[in-house]
C-alpha positions as MATLAB code, in Angstrom:
seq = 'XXXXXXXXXXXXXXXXXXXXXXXXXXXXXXXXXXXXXXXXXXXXXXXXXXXXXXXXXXXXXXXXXXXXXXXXXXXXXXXXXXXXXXXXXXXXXXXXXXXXXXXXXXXXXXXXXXXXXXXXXXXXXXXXXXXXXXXXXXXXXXXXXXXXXXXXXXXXXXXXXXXXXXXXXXXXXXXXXXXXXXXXXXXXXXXXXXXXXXXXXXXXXXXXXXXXXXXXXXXXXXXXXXXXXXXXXXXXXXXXXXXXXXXXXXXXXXXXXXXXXXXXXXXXXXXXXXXXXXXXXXXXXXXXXXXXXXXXXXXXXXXXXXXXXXXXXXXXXXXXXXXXXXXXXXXXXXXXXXXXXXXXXXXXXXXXXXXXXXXXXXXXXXXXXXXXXXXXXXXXXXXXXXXXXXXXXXXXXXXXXXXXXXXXXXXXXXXXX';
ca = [
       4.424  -16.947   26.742;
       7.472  -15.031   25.143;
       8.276  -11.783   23.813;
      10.653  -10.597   21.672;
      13.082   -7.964   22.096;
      12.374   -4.528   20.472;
      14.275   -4.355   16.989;
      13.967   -2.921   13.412;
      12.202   -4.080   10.443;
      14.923   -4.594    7.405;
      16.373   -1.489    8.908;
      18.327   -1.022    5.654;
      15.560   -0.994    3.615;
      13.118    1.190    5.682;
      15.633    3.533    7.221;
      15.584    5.996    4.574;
      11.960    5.682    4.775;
      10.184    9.057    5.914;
       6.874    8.158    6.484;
       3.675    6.850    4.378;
       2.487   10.071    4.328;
       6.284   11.282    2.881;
       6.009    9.023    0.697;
       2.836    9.943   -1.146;
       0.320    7.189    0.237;
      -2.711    8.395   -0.628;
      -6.398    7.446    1.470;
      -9.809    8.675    0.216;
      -8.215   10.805   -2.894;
      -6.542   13.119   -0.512;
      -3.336   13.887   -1.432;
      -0.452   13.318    1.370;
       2.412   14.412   -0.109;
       3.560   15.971    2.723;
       2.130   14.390    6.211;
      -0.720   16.851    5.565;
      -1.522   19.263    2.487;
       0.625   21.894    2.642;
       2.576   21.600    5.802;
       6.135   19.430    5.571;
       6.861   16.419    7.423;
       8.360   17.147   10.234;
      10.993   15.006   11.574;
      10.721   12.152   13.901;
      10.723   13.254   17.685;
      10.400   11.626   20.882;
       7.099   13.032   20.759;
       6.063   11.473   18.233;
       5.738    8.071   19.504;
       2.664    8.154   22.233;
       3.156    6.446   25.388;
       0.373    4.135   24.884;
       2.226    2.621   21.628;
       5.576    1.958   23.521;
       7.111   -1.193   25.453;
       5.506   -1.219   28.876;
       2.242    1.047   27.513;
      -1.505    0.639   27.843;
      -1.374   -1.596   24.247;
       1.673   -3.706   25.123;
      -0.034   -4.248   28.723;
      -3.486   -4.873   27.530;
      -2.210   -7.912   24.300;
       0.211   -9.438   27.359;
      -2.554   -9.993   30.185;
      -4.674  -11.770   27.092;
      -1.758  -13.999   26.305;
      -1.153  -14.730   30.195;
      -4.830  -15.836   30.367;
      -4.985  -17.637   26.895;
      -6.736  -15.152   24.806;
      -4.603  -14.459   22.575;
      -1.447  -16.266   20.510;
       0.367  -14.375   17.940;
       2.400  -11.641   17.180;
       1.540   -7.709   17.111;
       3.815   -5.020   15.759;
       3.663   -1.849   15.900;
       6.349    0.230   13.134;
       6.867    4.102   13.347;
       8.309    5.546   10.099;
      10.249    2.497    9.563;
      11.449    1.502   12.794;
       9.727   -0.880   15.462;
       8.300    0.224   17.913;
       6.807   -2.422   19.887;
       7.020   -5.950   18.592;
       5.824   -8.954   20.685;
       5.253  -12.542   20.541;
       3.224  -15.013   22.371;
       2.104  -18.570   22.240;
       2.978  -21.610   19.986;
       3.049  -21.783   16.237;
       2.861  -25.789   16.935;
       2.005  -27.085   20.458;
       3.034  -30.820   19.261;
       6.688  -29.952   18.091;
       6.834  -27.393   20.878;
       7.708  -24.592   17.963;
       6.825  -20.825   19.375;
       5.560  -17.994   17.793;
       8.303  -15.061   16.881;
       8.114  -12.538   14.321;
       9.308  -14.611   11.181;
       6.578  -17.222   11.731;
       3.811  -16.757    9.219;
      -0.029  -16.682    9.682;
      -2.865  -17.302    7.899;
      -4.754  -13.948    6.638;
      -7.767  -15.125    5.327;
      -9.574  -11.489    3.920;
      -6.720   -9.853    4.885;
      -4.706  -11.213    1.922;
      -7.785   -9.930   -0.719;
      -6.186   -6.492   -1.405;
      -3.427   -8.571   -2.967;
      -5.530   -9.230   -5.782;
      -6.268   -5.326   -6.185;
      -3.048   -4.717   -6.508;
      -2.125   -6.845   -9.332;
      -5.439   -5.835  -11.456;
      -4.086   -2.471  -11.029;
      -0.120   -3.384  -11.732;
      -2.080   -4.736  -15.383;
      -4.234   -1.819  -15.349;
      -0.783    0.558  -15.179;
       1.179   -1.019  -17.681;
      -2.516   -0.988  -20.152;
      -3.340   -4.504  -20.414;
      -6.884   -4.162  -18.518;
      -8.747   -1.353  -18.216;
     -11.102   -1.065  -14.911;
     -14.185   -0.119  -17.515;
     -14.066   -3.349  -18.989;
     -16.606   -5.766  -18.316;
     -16.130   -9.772  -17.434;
     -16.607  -10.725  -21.049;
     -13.962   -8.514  -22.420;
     -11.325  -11.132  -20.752;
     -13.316  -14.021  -19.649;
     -15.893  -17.065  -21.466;
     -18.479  -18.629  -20.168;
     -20.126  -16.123  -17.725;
     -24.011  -15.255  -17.689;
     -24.143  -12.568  -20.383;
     -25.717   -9.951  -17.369;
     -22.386  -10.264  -15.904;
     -20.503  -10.543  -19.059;
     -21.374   -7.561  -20.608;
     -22.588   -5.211  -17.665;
     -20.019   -6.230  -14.330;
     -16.675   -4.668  -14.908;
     -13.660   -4.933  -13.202;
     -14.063   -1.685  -11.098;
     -17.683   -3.271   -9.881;
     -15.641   -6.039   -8.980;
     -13.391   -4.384   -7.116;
     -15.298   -2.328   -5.364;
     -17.942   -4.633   -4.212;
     -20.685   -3.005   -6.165;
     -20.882   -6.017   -8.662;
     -24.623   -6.672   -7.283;
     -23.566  -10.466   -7.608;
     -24.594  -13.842   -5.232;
     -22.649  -16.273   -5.044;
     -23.547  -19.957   -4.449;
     -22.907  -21.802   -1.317;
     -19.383  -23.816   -1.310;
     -19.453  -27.436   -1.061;
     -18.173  -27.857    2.658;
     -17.521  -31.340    2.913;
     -14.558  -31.147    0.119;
     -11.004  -31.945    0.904;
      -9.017  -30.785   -1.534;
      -5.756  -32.680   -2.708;
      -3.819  -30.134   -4.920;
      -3.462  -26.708   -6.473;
      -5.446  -27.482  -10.075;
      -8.366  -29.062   -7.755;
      -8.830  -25.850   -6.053;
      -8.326  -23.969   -9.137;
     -10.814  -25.201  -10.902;
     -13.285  -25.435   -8.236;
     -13.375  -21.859   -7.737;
     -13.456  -21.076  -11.471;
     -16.622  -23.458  -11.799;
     -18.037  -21.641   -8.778;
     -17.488  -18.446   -9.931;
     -19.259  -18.806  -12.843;
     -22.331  -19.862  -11.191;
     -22.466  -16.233   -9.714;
     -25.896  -14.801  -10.271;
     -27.006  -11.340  -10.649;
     -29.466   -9.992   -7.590;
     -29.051   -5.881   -8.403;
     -28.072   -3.783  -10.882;
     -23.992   -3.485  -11.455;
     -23.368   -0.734   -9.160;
     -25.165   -1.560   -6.260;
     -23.086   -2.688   -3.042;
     -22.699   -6.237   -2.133;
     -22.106   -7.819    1.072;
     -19.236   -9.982    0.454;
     -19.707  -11.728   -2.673;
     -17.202  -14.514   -3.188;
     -17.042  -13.514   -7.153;
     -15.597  -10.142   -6.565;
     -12.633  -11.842   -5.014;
     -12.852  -15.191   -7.869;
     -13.252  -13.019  -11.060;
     -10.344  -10.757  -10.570;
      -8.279  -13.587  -10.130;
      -9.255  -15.496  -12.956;
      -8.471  -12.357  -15.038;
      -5.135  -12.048  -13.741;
      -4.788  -15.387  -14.609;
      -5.844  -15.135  -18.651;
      -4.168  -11.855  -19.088;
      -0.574  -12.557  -17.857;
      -0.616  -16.751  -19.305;
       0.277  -17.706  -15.456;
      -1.346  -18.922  -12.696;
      -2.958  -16.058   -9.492;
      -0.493  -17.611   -7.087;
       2.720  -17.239   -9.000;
       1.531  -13.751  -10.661;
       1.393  -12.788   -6.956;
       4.185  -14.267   -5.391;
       6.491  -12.532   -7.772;
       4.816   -9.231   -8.618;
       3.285   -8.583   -5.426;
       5.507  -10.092   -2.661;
       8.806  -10.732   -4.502;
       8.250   -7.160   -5.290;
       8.363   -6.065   -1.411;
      10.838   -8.098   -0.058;
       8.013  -10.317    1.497;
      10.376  -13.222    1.946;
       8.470  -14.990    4.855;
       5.001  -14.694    2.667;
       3.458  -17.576    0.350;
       0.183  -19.016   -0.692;
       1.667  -22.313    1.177;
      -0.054  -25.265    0.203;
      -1.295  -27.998    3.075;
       1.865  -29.929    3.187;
       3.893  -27.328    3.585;
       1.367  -25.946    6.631;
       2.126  -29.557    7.967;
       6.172  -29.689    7.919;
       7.554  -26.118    8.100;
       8.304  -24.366   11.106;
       7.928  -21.548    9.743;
       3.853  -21.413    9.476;
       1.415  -21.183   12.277;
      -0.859  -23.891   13.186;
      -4.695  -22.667   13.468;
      -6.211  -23.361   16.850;
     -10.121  -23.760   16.815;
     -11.571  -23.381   19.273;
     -14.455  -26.831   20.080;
     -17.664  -26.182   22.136;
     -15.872  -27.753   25.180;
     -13.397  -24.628   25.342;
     -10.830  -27.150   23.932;
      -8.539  -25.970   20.665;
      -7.650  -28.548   18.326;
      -5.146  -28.173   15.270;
      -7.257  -27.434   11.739;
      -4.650  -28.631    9.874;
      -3.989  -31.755   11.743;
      -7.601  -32.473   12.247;
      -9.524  -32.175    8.873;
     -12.291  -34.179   10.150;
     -13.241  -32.188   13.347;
     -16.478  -31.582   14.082;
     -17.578  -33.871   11.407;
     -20.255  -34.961   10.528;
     -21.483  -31.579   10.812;
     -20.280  -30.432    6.983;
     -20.627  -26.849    8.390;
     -17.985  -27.639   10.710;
     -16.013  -29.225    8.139;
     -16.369  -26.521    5.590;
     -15.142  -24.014    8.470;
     -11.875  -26.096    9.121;
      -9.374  -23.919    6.981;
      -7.245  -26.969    6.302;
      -9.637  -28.225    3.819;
      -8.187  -26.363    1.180;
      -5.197  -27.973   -0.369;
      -4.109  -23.968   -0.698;
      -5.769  -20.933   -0.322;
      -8.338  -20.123   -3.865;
      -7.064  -17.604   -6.084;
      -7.911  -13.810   -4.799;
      -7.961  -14.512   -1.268;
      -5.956  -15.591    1.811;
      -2.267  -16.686    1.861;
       0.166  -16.422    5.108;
       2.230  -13.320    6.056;
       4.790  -12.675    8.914;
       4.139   -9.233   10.696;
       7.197   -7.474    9.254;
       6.426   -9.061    5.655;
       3.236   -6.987    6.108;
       5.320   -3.618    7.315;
       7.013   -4.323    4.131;
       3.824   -4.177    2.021;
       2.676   -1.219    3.554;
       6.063    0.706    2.753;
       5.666   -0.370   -0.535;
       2.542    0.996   -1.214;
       3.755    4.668   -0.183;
       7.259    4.686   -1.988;
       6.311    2.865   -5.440;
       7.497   -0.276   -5.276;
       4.675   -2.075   -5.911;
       2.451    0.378   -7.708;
       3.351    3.786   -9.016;
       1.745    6.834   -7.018;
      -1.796    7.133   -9.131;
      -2.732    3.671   -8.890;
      -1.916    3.457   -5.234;
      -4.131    6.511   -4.937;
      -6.357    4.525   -6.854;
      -6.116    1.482   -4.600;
      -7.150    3.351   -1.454;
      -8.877    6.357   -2.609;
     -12.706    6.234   -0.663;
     -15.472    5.062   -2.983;
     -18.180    3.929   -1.477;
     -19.838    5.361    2.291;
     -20.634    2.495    4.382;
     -23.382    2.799    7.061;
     -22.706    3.149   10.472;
     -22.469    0.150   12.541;
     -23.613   -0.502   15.832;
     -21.908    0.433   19.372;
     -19.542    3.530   17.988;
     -19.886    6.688   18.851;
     -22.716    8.846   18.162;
     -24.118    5.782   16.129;
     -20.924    6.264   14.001;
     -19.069    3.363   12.682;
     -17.021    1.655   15.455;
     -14.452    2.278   16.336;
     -14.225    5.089   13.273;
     -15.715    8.785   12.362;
     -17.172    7.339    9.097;
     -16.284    4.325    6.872;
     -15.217    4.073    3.212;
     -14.929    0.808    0.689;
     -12.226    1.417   -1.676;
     -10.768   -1.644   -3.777;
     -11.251   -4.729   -1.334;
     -10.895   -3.406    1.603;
     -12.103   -0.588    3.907;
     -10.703    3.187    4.672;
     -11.364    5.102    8.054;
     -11.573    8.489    9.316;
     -10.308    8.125   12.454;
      -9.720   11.269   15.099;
      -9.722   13.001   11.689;
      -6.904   11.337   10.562;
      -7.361    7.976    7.471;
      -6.309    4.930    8.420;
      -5.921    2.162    5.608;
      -6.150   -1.484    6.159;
      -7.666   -5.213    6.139;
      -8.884   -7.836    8.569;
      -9.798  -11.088    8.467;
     -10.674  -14.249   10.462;
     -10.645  -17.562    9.600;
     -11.261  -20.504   12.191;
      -8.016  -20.542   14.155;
      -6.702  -17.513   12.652;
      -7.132  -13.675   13.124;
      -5.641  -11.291   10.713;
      -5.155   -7.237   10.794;
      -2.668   -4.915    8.728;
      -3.526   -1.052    9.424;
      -1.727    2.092    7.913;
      -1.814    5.559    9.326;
      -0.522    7.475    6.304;
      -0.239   10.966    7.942;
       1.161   10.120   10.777;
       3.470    7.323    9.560;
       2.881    4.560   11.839;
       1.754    0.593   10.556;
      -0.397   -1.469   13.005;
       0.199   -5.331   12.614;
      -2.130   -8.126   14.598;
      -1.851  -11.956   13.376;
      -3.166  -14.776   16.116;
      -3.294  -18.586   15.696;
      -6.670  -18.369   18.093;
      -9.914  -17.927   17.374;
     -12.742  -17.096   19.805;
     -10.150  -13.705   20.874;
     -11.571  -10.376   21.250;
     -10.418   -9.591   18.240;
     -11.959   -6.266   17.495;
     -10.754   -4.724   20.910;
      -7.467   -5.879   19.848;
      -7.800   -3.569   16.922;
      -9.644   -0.703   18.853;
      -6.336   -0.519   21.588;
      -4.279   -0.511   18.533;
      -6.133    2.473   16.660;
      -6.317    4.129   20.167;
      -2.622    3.758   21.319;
      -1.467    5.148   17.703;
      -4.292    8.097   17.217;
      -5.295    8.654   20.952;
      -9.618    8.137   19.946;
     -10.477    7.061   23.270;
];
């Protein structure tokens, strides 16, 4: 177990920073301007940073006494207003070379990497070459014509496409970048229609699929490299790839996944395609299997890469100020789940899909973000736009109590208890 010492984030670049909120990240189509309509941003205090958030607090005690008992390996970050806060590492990024975790190792996102794909539909929708009222077949052959002419992009986006998707073939290996390509093309258009466009779907591997293939006939270039230079080249997200298997196998650099086996043991997913064969669930679970993540999902991030995206969504960089609001503005209620408050949504006041990924009203504050699990890998980027902080989470374990993880984190920043 190791930590690291408490430092900036690209200082030079963030310093000037004043905030999401100052900035003019919008959540739910209220505008933040200013920290809070009508009232200025005050500046940063001692008081603004709550005890709980801070080296030695409640969060930083409660992630470290995981780690000591092996629940936990990764890296968490907490970033006020540009500057970190608390930033901690634990574990190892490879057991066999002996390589540990520390803030410039990247993980794998899994879901958390979808709202990457929002982003660039809207970069084309801002510059005019798509338009979120067009349907599939203004961009794309071959589809069923009920999705052709009646799913557009914004049902896409918004999970409201009322699509199925058909079961993956879980006992593939892939072996390069056009195999998985064209996979994923070939099973998104065997996406079938179950509702009317319109009505919300429950994670519907199309909405992710179809984006990306439009990305990929509008600009002449593939989702990966669209992405990698619009999207992360963009923020400064040096440390952040769509890294293909080889690459997961040789550099340093990446995280090994950890899964864990039904004897409590963890064995490497990348080193171990075959485990828990012949059980092709098994297989199909091992995230190694793909020779790189399919277009519109996944990809590997370090924690300040993922500060860096956040900043850039407030000051511009990546989208100007409408379409960001456009990003994260609430569009769809989502019912409350079970164990919050009052029946509420845990561990939020009331949940919101926007465009791929959730908003939260949180101690009556919005809080923006994405997580996402994969086998060996847990994922979690959170932005609190009025109060300026960014939450990051990203573990090489599975099996973790993930979801507490997130809770402390929500309740160190906004005090919900």
């Amino acid at each position: 177990m190791d930590s690291d010492s408490v430092r900036g984030v690209d200082r030079r670049r963030l310093l000037g920073w004043s905030g999401l909120a100052a900035a003019g990240v919008v959540a739910a189509g209220a505008q933040l301007a200013d920290a809070r309509p009508g009232h200025a941003d005050p500046p940063p205090t001692g008081s603004d940073i709550p005890p709980d958030t801070r080296p030695g607090g409640a969060y930083d005690r409660y992630v470290a006494k995981l780690a000591a008992e092996d629940k936990f390996s990764g890296v968490v970050l907490l970033s006020h207003r540009g500057r970190t806060v608390l930033s901690r590492s634990y574990g190892m990024a490879d057991k066999e070379k002996g390589i540990r975790n520390h803030q410039g190792v990247a993980f794998n996102l899994s879901s958390a990497g979808k709202p990457f794909g929002a982003v660039a539909i809207l970069q084309l929708a801002q510059q005019g070459k798509v338009r979120l009222w067009d349907t599939v077949g203004t961009y794309l052959t071959g589809f069923a014509k009920e999705i052709a002419e009646k799913v557009t992009i914004h049902h896409l986006l918004s999970g409201t496409s009322g699509l199925n998707t058909p079961e993956e073939d879980l006992q593939r290996i892939f072996q390069s970048r056009e195999e998985v390509r064209e996979y994923r093309e070939q099973w998104a258009r065997r996406a079938k229609p179950v509702a009317a466009p319109g009505t919300p779907t429950n994670h519907a591997g199309a909405e992710v699929a179809i984006p990306a293939l439009i990305v990929e006939a509008v600009t002449g270039t593939t989702y990966w490299d669209y992405v990698q230079e619009h999207v992360f080249g963009r923020c400064g997200m040096t440390g952040t790839a769509f890294y293909t298997r080889p690459q997961w196998l040789t550099d340093e650099h990446i995280a090994h996944s950890y899964m864990l086996q039904a004897d409590g043991s963890r064995v490497d997913a990348v080193r171990n395609l075959d485990k828990g064969s012949p059980d092709p669930y098994q297989l199909g679970k091992n995230p190694g299997r793909n020779f790189i993540d399919p277009p519109g999902d996944g990809g590997f991030a370090t924690a300040p890469d993922l500060v860096r995206f956040a900043h850039a969504l407030g000051d511009g960089t990546v989208l100007d100020r409408p379409y960001a609001e456009l990003l994260t503005g609430a569009k769809i209620p989502h019912a409350p789940q079970a164990g919050g408050r009052d029946g509420q949504a845990a561990p939020a006041d009331a949940t919101f899909g926007t465009y791929t990924m959730p908003v939260k009203l949180v101690n009556g504050q919005w809080l923006i973000g994405r997580a996402g699990v994969n086998p060996g890998s847990v994922a979690s980027w959170n932005i609190y736009p009025y109060t300026g902080w960014v939450g990051v989470i990203l573990g090489n374990y599975d099996g973790v109590p993930f979801q507490e993880i997130i809770q402390r984190e929500i309740q160190a920043i906004t005090g919900r208890p």
